mmCIF file of C-alpha atoms in Angstrom:
data_model
loop_
_atom_site.group_PDB
_atom_site.id
_atom_site.type_symbol
_atom_site.label_atom_id
_atom_site.label_comp_id
_atom_site.label_asym_id
_atom_site.label_seq_id
_atom_site.Cartn_x
_atom_site.Cartn_y
_atom_site.Cartn_z
ATOM 1 C CA MET A 1 16.119 10.054 -3.913
ATOM 2 C CA ALA A 2 12.717 9.604 -5.854
ATOM 3 C CA LEU A 3 9.583 9.203 -4.962
ATOM 4 C CA SER A 4 8.284 5.308 -4.850
ATOM 5 C CA SER A 5 4.988 3.451 -5.354
ATOM 6 C CA MET A 6 4.189 0.458 -3.327
ATOM 7 C CA THR A 7 2.397 -0.980 -6.435
ATOM 8 C CA GLY A 8 4.533 -2.965 -9.430
ATOM 9 C CA PHE A 9 5.535 -6.245 -11.174
ATOM 10 C CA ALA A 10 8.588 -7.798 -12.780
ATOM 11 C CA ARG A 11 10.099 -11.084 -13.461
ATOM 12 C CA SER A 12 13.356 -12.420 -14.474
ATOM 13 C CA HIS A 13 14.536 -15.562 -15.891
ATOM 14 C CA GLY A 14 17.522 -17.548 -15.448
ATOM 15 C CA ALA A 15 18.992 -21.161 -16.369
ATOM 16 C CA SER A 16 22.597 -23.153 -15.102
ATOM 17 C CA GLY A 17 23.596 -26.216 -15.869
ATOM 18 C CA PRO A 18 20.072 -28.630 -16.405
ATOM 19 C CA TYR A 19 17.743 -25.707 -14.433
ATOM 20 C CA ALA A 20 16.010 -22.894 -16.147
ATOM 21 C CA PHE A 21 14.082 -20.675 -13.476
ATOM 22 C CA GLU A 22 11.717 -17.740 -13.611
ATOM 23 C CA TRP A 23 10.944 -15.559 -10.623
ATOM 24 C CA GLU A 24 7.604 -13.592 -11.191
ATOM 25 C CA LEU A 25 7.481 -10.464 -8.268
ATOM 26 C CA LYS A 26 4.304 -8.191 -7.557
ATOM 27 C CA SER A 27 3.935 -5.807 -5.177
ATOM 28 C CA VAL A 28 0.770 -4.095 -3.834
ATOM 29 C CA ASN A 29 -0.063 -1.636 -0.861
ATOM 30 C CA ALA A 30 0.652 -2.268 3.107
ATOM 31 C CA LYS A 31 0.747 -0.617 6.207
ATOM 32 C CA GLY A 32 4.382 -1.811 6.438
ATOM 33 C CA PHE A 33 7.003 -4.227 4.515
ATOM 34 C CA ASP A 34 6.112 -8.365 4.066
ATOM 35 C CA LEU A 35 7.546 -10.719 1.562
ATOM 36 C CA ARG A 36 5.747 -13.595 1.127
ATOM 37 C CA MET A 37 7.126 -16.686 -1.072
ATOM 38 C CA ARG A 38 6.632 -19.651 -2.794
ATOM 39 C CA LEU A 39 9.380 -21.917 -3.762
ATOM 40 C CA PRO A 40 9.504 -25.297 -4.629
ATOM 41 C CA PRO A 41 11.068 -28.171 -2.647
ATOM 42 C CA GLY A 42 14.346 -27.901 -2.224
ATOM 43 C CA TRP A 43 14.729 -24.631 -2.821
ATOM 44 C CA ASP A 44 13.442 -23.151 0.348
ATOM 45 C CA ASP A 45 17.116 -22.215 1.517
ATOM 46 C CA LEU A 46 16.659 -19.021 -1.227
ATOM 47 C CA GLU A 47 13.934 -17.610 1.243
ATOM 48 C CA ALA A 48 16.361 -16.282 3.525
ATOM 49 C CA LEU A 49 18.407 -14.269 1.527
ATOM 50 C CA ALA A 50 15.620 -13.012 -0.727
ATOM 51 C CA LYS A 51 13.874 -11.600 2.363
ATOM 52 C CA LYS A 52 17.140 -9.631 3.390
ATOM 53 C CA ARG A 53 17.711 -8.188 -0.069
ATOM 54 C CA ALA A 54 13.969 -7.242 -0.524
ATOM 55 C CA GLY A 55 13.918 -5.254 3.553
ATOM 56 C CA GLU A 56 17.116 -3.661 2.081
ATOM 57 C CA VAL A 57 15.797 -1.408 -0.656
ATOM 58 C CA LEU A 58 12.015 -1.814 0.202
ATOM 59 C CA SER A 59 10.331 -0.083 3.055
ATOM 60 C CA ARG A 60 6.672 -0.455 3.070
ATOM 61 C CA GLY A 61 4.476 -2.923 0.546
ATOM 62 C CA THR A 62 3.406 -6.570 0.417
ATOM 63 C CA VAL A 63 5.624 -8.483 -2.087
ATOM 64 C CA TYR A 64 4.334 -11.582 -3.549
ATOM 65 C CA ALA A 65 7.846 -13.957 -4.945
ATOM 66 C CA ASN A 66 7.011 -16.771 -7.207
ATOM 67 C CA LEU A 67 9.801 -19.156 -8.131
ATOM 68 C CA SER A 68 9.231 -21.811 -10.979
ATOM 69 C CA VAL A 69 11.973 -24.087 -11.679
ATOM 70 C CA LYS A 70 12.015 -26.750 -14.395
ATOM 71 C CA ARG A 71 14.708 -29.545 -14.899
ATOM 72 C CA ALA A 72 16.098 -30.468 -18.675
ATOM 73 C CA ASN A 73 16.471 -33.840 -19.265
ATOM 74 C CA ALA A 74 15.077 -35.077 -16.333
ATOM 75 C CA ALA A 75 12.406 -37.313 -16.994
ATOM 76 C CA SER A 76 10.925 -39.243 -14.223
ATOM 77 C CA GLY A 77 11.566 -43.221 -13.850
ATOM 78 C CA ILE A 78 9.385 -45.679 -12.253
ATOM 79 C CA ARG A 79 10.419 -48.783 -10.010
ATOM 80 C CA ILE A 80 8.991 -51.548 -8.684
ATOM 81 C CA ASN A 81 8.679 -52.068 -5.133
ATOM 82 C CA GLU A 82 9.138 -55.713 -4.751
ATOM 83 C CA GLU A 83 9.220 -56.068 -1.129
ATOM 84 C CA VAL A 84 5.547 -54.167 -1.224
ATOM 85 C CA LEU A 85 4.513 -56.434 -4.381
ATOM 86 C CA ALA A 86 5.679 -59.628 -2.434
ATOM 87 C CA SER A 87 3.776 -59.323 0.532
ATOM 88 C CA ILE A 88 0.342 -58.127 -1.650
ATOM 89 C CA VAL A 89 0.538 -61.458 -3.445
ATOM 90 C CA LYS A 90 1.327 -63.397 -0.191
ATOM 91 C CA VAL A 91 -1.601 -61.658 1.072
ATOM 92 C CA ALA A 92 -3.765 -62.680 -2.016
ATOM 93 C CA GLY A 93 -2.805 -66.202 -1.568
ATOM 94 C CA VAL A 94 -4.289 -66.824 1.749
ATOM 95 C CA LEU A 95 -7.407 -65.221 1.047
ATOM 96 C CA ALA A 96 -7.178 -67.454 -2.089
ATOM 97 C CA GLY A 97 -7.876 -70.267 0.000
ATOM 98 C CA LYS A 98 -10.429 -68.806 2.489
ATOM 99 C CA ILE A 99 -12.599 -67.094 0.006
ATOM 100 C CA ASP A 100 -14.187 -67.808 -3.246
ATOM 101 C CA ALA A 101 -12.564 -64.408 -5.604
ATOM 102 C CA VAL A 102 -11.165 -64.119 -9.175
ATOM 103 C CA ALA A 103 -6.999 -64.040 -8.339
ATOM 104 C CA PRO A 104 -5.807 -60.868 -8.839
ATOM 105 C CA SER A 105 -4.482 -59.526 -12.455
ATOM 106 C CA ILE A 106 -1.101 -57.616 -13.005
ATOM 107 C CA ASP A 107 -3.126 -54.314 -13.623
ATOM 108 C CA GLY A 108 -4.781 -54.168 -10.263
ATOM 109 C CA LEU A 109 -1.757 -55.294 -8.825
ATOM 110 C CA LEU A 110 0.507 -52.256 -9.995
ATOM 111 C CA ALA A 111 -2.755 -50.002 -9.488
ATOM 112 C CA ILE A 112 -1.789 -50.865 -5.455
ATOM 113 C CA LYS A 113 -0.627 -47.763 -3.538
ATOM 114 C CA GLY A 114 3.110 -48.490 -3.012
ATOM 115 C CA VAL A 115 3.889 -50.705 -5.656
ATOM 116 C CA ILE A 116 5.074 -48.727 -8.419
ATOM 117 C CA GLU A 117 6.952 -46.047 -7.252
ATOM 118 C CA VAL A 118 8.210 -42.926 -9.392
ATOM 119 C CA VAL A 119 11.817 -42.298 -8.982
ATOM 120 C CA GLU A 120 13.143 -38.428 -9.447
ATOM 121 C CA PRO A 121 16.798 -38.266 -11.347
ATOM 122 C CA GLU A 122 19.885 -38.179 -9.401
ATOM 123 C CA SER A 123 20.861 -34.713 -8.570
ATOM 124 C CA ASP A 124 24.427 -33.581 -8.600
ATOM 125 C CA GLU A 125 25.507 -31.392 -5.802
ATOM 126 C CA ALA A 126 27.289 -29.179 -7.611
ATOM 127 C CA GLU A 127 25.175 -28.304 -10.132
ATOM 128 C CA ASP A 128 22.260 -27.881 -7.699
ATOM 129 C CA THR A 129 24.967 -25.637 -5.673
ATOM 130 C CA ALA A 130 25.412 -23.789 -8.890
ATOM 131 C CA ALA A 131 21.628 -23.266 -9.371
ATOM 132 C CA ARG A 132 20.753 -21.666 -6.721
ATOM 133 C CA ALA A 133 23.445 -19.063 -6.741
ATOM 134 C CA ALA A 134 22.040 -18.473 -10.271
ATOM 135 C CA ALA A 135 18.832 -18.235 -8.599
ATOM 136 C CA ALA A 136 19.690 -16.068 -6.193
ATOM 137 C CA ALA A 137 21.061 -13.850 -8.921
ATOM 138 C CA ALA A 138 17.889 -14.152 -10.977
ATOM 139 C CA PHE A 139 15.858 -12.981 -7.978
ATOM 140 C CA GLU A 140 18.873 -9.712 -7.534
ATOM 141 C CA GLN A 141 17.309 -8.385 -11.117
ATOM 142 C CA ALA A 142 13.678 -9.369 -10.730
ATOM 143 C CA LEU A 143 13.901 -7.106 -7.300
ATOM 144 C CA ALA A 144 15.962 -4.093 -9.336
ATOM 145 C CA ASN A 145 12.856 -4.103 -12.085
ATOM 146 C CA LEU A 146 10.636 -4.124 -9.426
ATOM 147 C CA VAL A 147 12.376 -1.119 -7.400
ATOM 148 C CA ALA A 148 12.590 0.490 -11.025
ATOM 149 C CA MET A 149 9.015 0.296 -11.815
ATOM 150 C CA ARG A 150 7.625 1.657 -8.294
ATOM 151 C CA GLN A 151 10.180 4.203 -9.037
ATOM 152 C CA ARG A 152 8.588 5.120 -12.541
ATOM 153 C CA GLU A 153 4.953 4.920 -10.826
ATOM 154 C CA GLY A 154 6.498 7.105 -8.355
ATOM 155 C CA VAL A 155 7.369 10.221 -10.533
ATOM 156 C CA ALA A 156 3.607 9.694 -11.668
ATOM 157 C CA LEU A 157 2.615 9.987 -8.285
ATOM 158 C CA GLY A 158 4.565 12.976 -7.110
ATOM 159 C CA GLN A 159 3.249 14.988 -10.083
ATOM 160 C CA ILE A 160 -0.424 14.532 -8.956
ATOM 161 C CA LEU A 161 0.348 15.448 -5.404
ATOM 162 C CA SER A 162 2.482 18.662 -6.597
ATOM 163 C CA GLN A 163 -0.811 19.218 -9.068
ATOM 164 C CA ARG A 164 -3.264 19.051 -6.057
ATOM 165 C CA MET A 165 -0.587 21.303 -3.661
ATOM 166 C CA ASP A 166 -1.356 23.909 -6.282
ATOM 167 C CA GLU A 167 -5.106 23.346 -5.951
ATOM 168 C CA ILE A 168 -5.149 23.715 -2.676
ATOM 169 C CA GLU A 169 -3.073 26.622 -2.531
ATOM 170 C CA ARG A 170 -5.249 28.615 -5.358
ATOM 171 C CA LEU A 171 -8.505 27.634 -3.089
ATOM 172 C CA ALA A 172 -6.379 28.723 0.239
ATOM 173 C CA LYS A 173 -5.953 32.095 -1.180
ATOM 174 C CA GLN A 174 -9.307 31.984 -3.037
ATOM 175 C CA ALA A 175 -10.422 32.043 0.762
ATOM 176 C CA GLU A 176 -7.680 34.507 2.003
ATOM 177 C CA ILE A 177 -9.601 37.368 -0.725
ATOM 178 C CA ALA A 178 -13.366 36.434 0.024
ATOM 179 C CA PRO A 179 -15.367 38.894 0.288
ATOM 180 C CA GLY A 180 -16.475 37.640 3.390
ATOM 181 C CA ARG A 181 -13.143 37.701 5.097
ATOM 182 C CA LYS A 182 -13.287 41.639 4.876
ATOM 183 C CA PRO A 183 -13.719 43.269 8.069
ATOM 184 C CA ASP A 184 -16.783 45.028 6.847
ATOM 185 C CA ALA A 185 -18.215 41.826 5.870
ATOM 186 C CA ILE A 186 -17.243 40.653 9.310
ATOM 187 C CA LYS A 187 -18.398 43.653 11.278
ATOM 188 C CA ALA A 188 -21.799 43.725 9.836
ATOM 189 C CA ARG A 189 -22.485 39.475 9.961
ATOM 190 C CA LEU A 190 -21.271 40.507 13.779
ATOM 191 C CA ALA A 191 -23.782 43.449 13.945
ATOM 192 C CA GLU A 192 -26.566 40.893 12.636
ATOM 193 C CA GLN A 193 -25.992 37.997 15.453
ATOM 194 C CA ILE A 194 -25.551 40.791 18.077
ATOM 195 C CA ALA A 195 -28.834 42.156 16.980
ATOM 196 C CA ALA A 196 -30.717 38.425 17.184
ATOM 197 C CA LEU A 197 -29.221 38.302 20.334
ATOM 198 C CA LEU A 198 -30.249 41.711 21.747
ATOM 199 C CA ASP A 199 -33.906 40.716 20.405
ATOM 200 C CA SER A 200 -34.005 37.484 21.913
ATOM 201 C CA SER A 201 -34.563 38.983 25.581
ATOM 202 C CA ASP A 202 -34.902 42.405 26.818
ATOM 203 C CA ARG A 203 -32.656 41.627 30.366
ATOM 204 C CA PHE A 204 -29.631 41.004 28.156
ATOM 205 C CA ASP A 205 -26.829 41.179 30.340
ATOM 206 C CA PRO A 206 -23.662 43.866 29.020
ATOM 207 C CA ASP A 207 -21.140 41.728 30.013
ATOM 208 C CA ARG A 208 -22.870 38.940 28.428
ATOM 209 C CA LEU A 209 -23.063 40.427 24.981
ATOM 210 C CA ASN A 210 -19.396 41.477 25.658
ATOM 211 C CA GLN A 211 -18.633 38.111 25.974
ATOM 212 C CA GLU A 212 -20.907 36.807 22.969
ATOM 213 C CA ALA A 213 -19.547 39.225 20.137
ATOM 214 C CA LEU A 214 -16.207 38.237 20.812
ATOM 215 C CA LEU A 215 -17.128 34.585 20.686
ATOM 216 C CA ILE A 216 -18.745 35.229 17.389
ATOM 217 C CA ALA A 217 -15.813 37.284 16.277
ATOM 218 C CA ALA A 218 -13.250 34.680 16.999
ATOM 219 C CA LYS A 219 -15.228 32.246 15.179
ATOM 220 C CA ALA A 220 -15.286 34.217 11.994
ATOM 221 C CA ASP A 221 -11.160 34.932 11.948
ATOM 222 C CA ILE A 222 -9.911 31.523 9.469
ATOM 223 C CA ARG A 223 -6.262 33.566 9.855
ATOM 224 C CA GLU A 224 -4.797 30.438 11.776
ATOM 225 C CA GLU A 225 -6.037 27.571 9.986
ATOM 226 C CA LEU A 226 -4.798 29.519 6.479
ATOM 227 C CA ASP A 227 -1.776 30.240 7.892
ATOM 228 C CA ARG A 228 -1.595 26.473 9.192
ATOM 229 C CA ILE A 229 -2.739 25.031 5.367
ATOM 230 C CA ALA A 230 0.438 27.566 3.994
ATOM 231 C CA SER A 231 2.685 25.628 7.062
ATOM 232 C CA HIS A 232 1.285 22.155 5.375
ATOM 233 C CA ILE A 233 1.474 23.216 1.341
ATOM 234 C CA ALA A 234 5.351 24.205 1.994
ATOM 235 C CA GLN A 235 5.587 20.606 4.460
ATOM 236 C CA ALA A 236 4.239 18.585 1.383
ATOM 237 C CA ARG A 237 6.181 20.004 -0.913
ATOM 238 C CA GLU A 238 9.485 19.703 1.146
ATOM 239 C CA MET A 239 8.414 15.892 0.856
ATOM 240 C CA ILE A 240 7.731 15.379 -2.667
ATOM 241 C CA GLY A 241 11.103 17.496 -3.697
ATOM 242 C CA LYS A 242 13.343 15.154 -1.336
ATOM 243 C CA GLY A 243 11.341 11.435 -2.235
ATOM 244 C CA GLY A 244 12.084 8.397 -0.533
ATOM 245 C CA PRO A 245 9.900 6.646 2.073
ATOM 246 C CA VAL A 246 7.877 9.707 2.856
ATOM 247 C CA GLY A 247 4.381 7.769 2.160
ATOM 248 C CA ARG A 248 3.288 7.559 6.230
ATOM 249 C CA ARG A 249 4.282 11.477 6.535
ATOM 250 C CA LEU A 250 2.395 12.454 3.666
ATOM 251 C CA ASP A 251 -0.635 10.664 4.911
ATOM 252 C CA PHE A 252 -0.224 12.293 8.339
ATOM 253 C CA LEU A 253 -0.298 15.422 6.671
ATOM 254 C CA ALA A 254 -3.434 14.837 4.746
ATOM 255 C CA GLN A 255 -5.030 14.428 8.183
ATOM 256 C CA GLU A 256 -3.730 17.933 9.346
ATOM 257 C CA PHE A 257 -5.040 19.617 6.090
ATOM 258 C CA ASN A 258 -8.577 17.637 6.311
ATOM 259 C CA ARG A 259 -8.741 19.404 10.223
ATOM 260 C CA GLU A 260 -7.323 22.305 9.346
ATOM 261 C CA VAL A 261 -9.863 22.977 5.985
ATOM 262 C CA ASN A 262 -13.147 21.378 8.185
ATOM 263 C CA THR A 263 -12.631 24.173 10.782
ATOM 264 C CA CYS A 264 -12.215 26.725 7.917
ATOM 265 C CA CYS A 265 -15.991 25.655 6.666
ATOM 266 C CA SER A 266 -17.053 25.427 10.571
ATOM 267 C CA LYS A 267 -16.099 29.067 11.208
ATOM 268 C CA SER A 268 -17.606 30.291 7.858
ATOM 269 C CA ASN A 269 -20.678 32.660 7.875
ATOM 270 C CA ASP A 270 -20.527 33.280 4.126
ATOM 271 C CA LEU A 271 -21.614 31.264 1.330
ATOM 272 C CA GLU A 272 -18.827 31.921 -1.488
ATOM 273 C CA LEU A 273 -16.338 31.257 1.664
ATOM 274 C CA THR A 274 -18.409 27.327 2.348
ATOM 275 C CA LYS A 275 -18.003 26.942 -0.950
ATOM 276 C CA THR A 276 -14.424 27.251 -1.511
ATOM 277 C CA GLY A 277 -14.045 25.621 1.969
ATOM 278 C CA LEU A 278 -15.614 22.484 0.218
ATOM 279 C CA GLU A 279 -13.905 22.769 -3.038
ATOM 280 C CA MET A 280 -10.330 22.425 -0.895
ATOM 281 C CA LYS A 281 -11.768 19.903 1.419
ATOM 282 C CA ASN A 282 -12.436 17.439 -2.176
ATOM 283 C CA VAL A 283 -9.246 18.225 -3.122
ATOM 284 C CA VAL A 284 -7.640 17.205 0.326
ATOM 285 C CA GLU A 285 -9.044 13.964 -0.457
ATOM 286 C CA GLN A 286 -7.699 13.441 -3.428
ATOM 287 C CA PHE A 287 -4.710 14.209 -2.257
ATOM 288 C CA ARG A 288 -4.874 11.556 0.347
ATOM 289 C CA GLU A 289 -6.084 9.141 -1.771
ATOM 290 C CA GLN A 290 -3.083 9.132 -3.880
ATOM 291 C CA VAL A 291 -0.678 9.025 -0.585
ATOM 292 C CA GLN A 292 -1.981 5.641 -0.094
ATOM 293 C CA ASN A 293 0.050 4.264 -3.066
ATOM 294 C CA LEU A 294 2.928 5.809 -1.475
ATOM 295 C CA GLU A 295 6.066 4.028 -0.330
#
């Protein structure tokens, strides 16, 4: 399976009988999956089908789906509500004998709410059923276009993530061969720190000195962190290669990368090693930012 981005945009058009319609789908990043739809009145029965199909092919991202429908040769008409008009005229006649007022005009009567009604053209059940089926098929096409666009972006993201893995691996190897990690360099730093401990007190306990020396030696060794970083690199490359909805797992792995790099930096007593660790931390952050876009 290919990697897929959570962002994308797609349209599809269709027509059936007197109806012409257009779907517009827009997908953005989200922790889970959600389909939010805007449908014209009378087309609500498409929602369940659309959500079912979208949920089958998408696992993450918020998708906004909008359906626009136009009906050809179907101009709305108007109708006078005779009952409402008669009631208004009757009331006007009663009031005319009680108050001094100008008789109501025709345009004034027609402006009263409820006198004029907009009449929609009658629909044909068979035409409506066929149009909904065609609109559902057009949604399938828009959804397929959206998935294709998300996958194209996923390919680009995969290339970027692979490059970040190459950079992290290069920096990890650089840390591995850093002069500050050589036994002689660690031994020299250890001797300096022990000398500082001895100078701090003329009554320093030899057992305490031994404990402090062991602690300093342990803190200076980043072998374990480098091994875990190598393991994380292998896992990340495997996930990127397999593809599919791996965004959450890669996001967790990015956090693990960050934890190991932070530990390397905190253990380092060497300027060059610290610089390498900070560069690696920056690349890990770039990796994490890109992972946020993956499904």
